[in-house]
């Protein structure tokens, strides 16, 4: 996730590559970013001294070790912390760093790799200018929205897990397409582009799905016949149950 963010920021031109430092134990895997002008290091403290905005993109079990490792170099008057770590609350970060500084949580999804993420953001102790900077940063990688932290678990389910749910729908479309006569490659192209177009209609028209559905459903037509059969088989119900099952899992077991 960290390298995807750096790649997106460099590609968009939002920041000069020379203003970015990426750290990793094995810096050899960062060679492509170094070739683009970014700084690379295996020393987190070097990065903390280098930058004003520190993005923490590690596994949840690594957060305490990483934050404790840079704690001495965190400056309350200079730094902002942005965590993209699932399930680690702002209060947990404060308990580790023991400093009063702006702390953000951001929940992107895997489409960040192609600049099409949906990123939900929350913060504590940030100024409006700092909030705008973080939103502008992630706007280079897709779309952003600021929410209350109490909704971050729900954002994980809808925005991050949601990518997998959308993929499963597309896969089912492909399987159906093959059954009615298309090759796998052609069915995949048609299904993926159709879903992309449907999403763009909602985003560009700022419309409700039912408004767009009404445009393609005619009396006694094939579209409404298919939609009704899907609902008879529990399409919407199963999706809603899946979302709530994921939410229950993340709020009780993680």
Coordinates of N, CA, C and O in Angstrom, one line a residue, residues 20 30 33 39 56 58 67 70 109 120 153 158 172 207 209 214 217 237-238 249:
X20 N 9.7 13.0 -1.5 CA 9.2 11.8 -1.0 C 10.3 10.8 -0.6 O 11.3 10.6 -1.3
X30 N 12.5 -1.2 -4.0 CA 12.1 0.2 -4.2 C 12.8 0.8 -5.4 O 12.7 2.0 -5.6
X33 N 11.1 3.2 -7.8 CA 10.7 4.5 -7.3 C 12.0 5.4 -7.2 O 11.9 6.6 -7.4
X39 N 13.4 9.3 -2.8 CA 14.4 8.9 -1.8 C 14.0 7.5 -1.2 O 12.8 7.4 -0.9
X56 N 2.0 5.9 7.7 CA 2.4 4.5 8.3 C 1.6 3.5 7.5 O 0.3 3.4 7.6
X58 N 1.9 -0.3 7.3 CA 2.5 -1.6 7.7 C 1.4 -2.5 8.2 O 0.2 -2.1 8.2
X67 N 6.1 2.7 15.4 CA 5.9 4.0 16.0 C 6.8 4.2 17.2 O 7.3 5.3 17.4
X70 N 10.2 5.4 16.0 CA 10.4 6.8 15.5 C 10.0 7.8 16.5 O 10.1 9.0 16.3
X109 N -8.6 1.5 -0.8 CA -8.8 0.1 -1.3 C -7.7 -0.2 -2.3 O -6.9 0.6 -2.7
X120 N -11.6 6.6 2.7 CA -12.3 7.3 3.8 C -11.3 7.7 4.8 O -10.3 7.0 5.1
X153 N -14.8 1.2 10.6 CA -15.0 -0.2 10.4 C -16.0 -0.5 9.2 O -15.8 -1.4 8.4
X158 N -17.4 -1.6 3.4 CA -18.1 -1.1 2.1 C -17.1 -0.7 1.1 O -17.3 -1.0 -0.1
X172 N -19.3 -13.6 -11.7 CA -20.6 -14.3 -11.9 C -21.2 -13.9 -13.3 O -21.7 -14.7 -14.1
X207 N -26.7 10.3 -9.4 CA -28.0 9.8 -9.5 C -28.1 8.5 -8.6 O -27.1 8.0 -8.1
X209 N -29.1 4.5 -8.1 CA -29.1 3.4 -9.0 C -30.5 3.1 -9.7 O -30.6 2.8 -10.8
X214 N -34.2 2.4 -14.2 CA -35.4 2.7 -14.9 C -35.2 3.0 -16.4 O -36.1 2.8 -17.2
X217 N -35.1 -0.5 -18.2 CA -36.2 -1.5 -18.0 C -37.5 -1.1 -18.7 O -38.0 0.0 -18.4
X237 N -30.7 -9.4 -1.0 CA -30.7 -9.9 0.4 C -29.3 -10.5 0.8 O -28.7 -10.3 1.8
X238 N -28.8 -11.3 -0.2 CA -27.5 -12.0 0.1 C -26.4 -11.0 0.2 O -25.5 -11.2 1.0
X249 N -17.8 -9.4 11.8 CA -16.5 -10.0 11.9 C -15.5 -8.9 12.3 O -14.7 -9.2 13.3

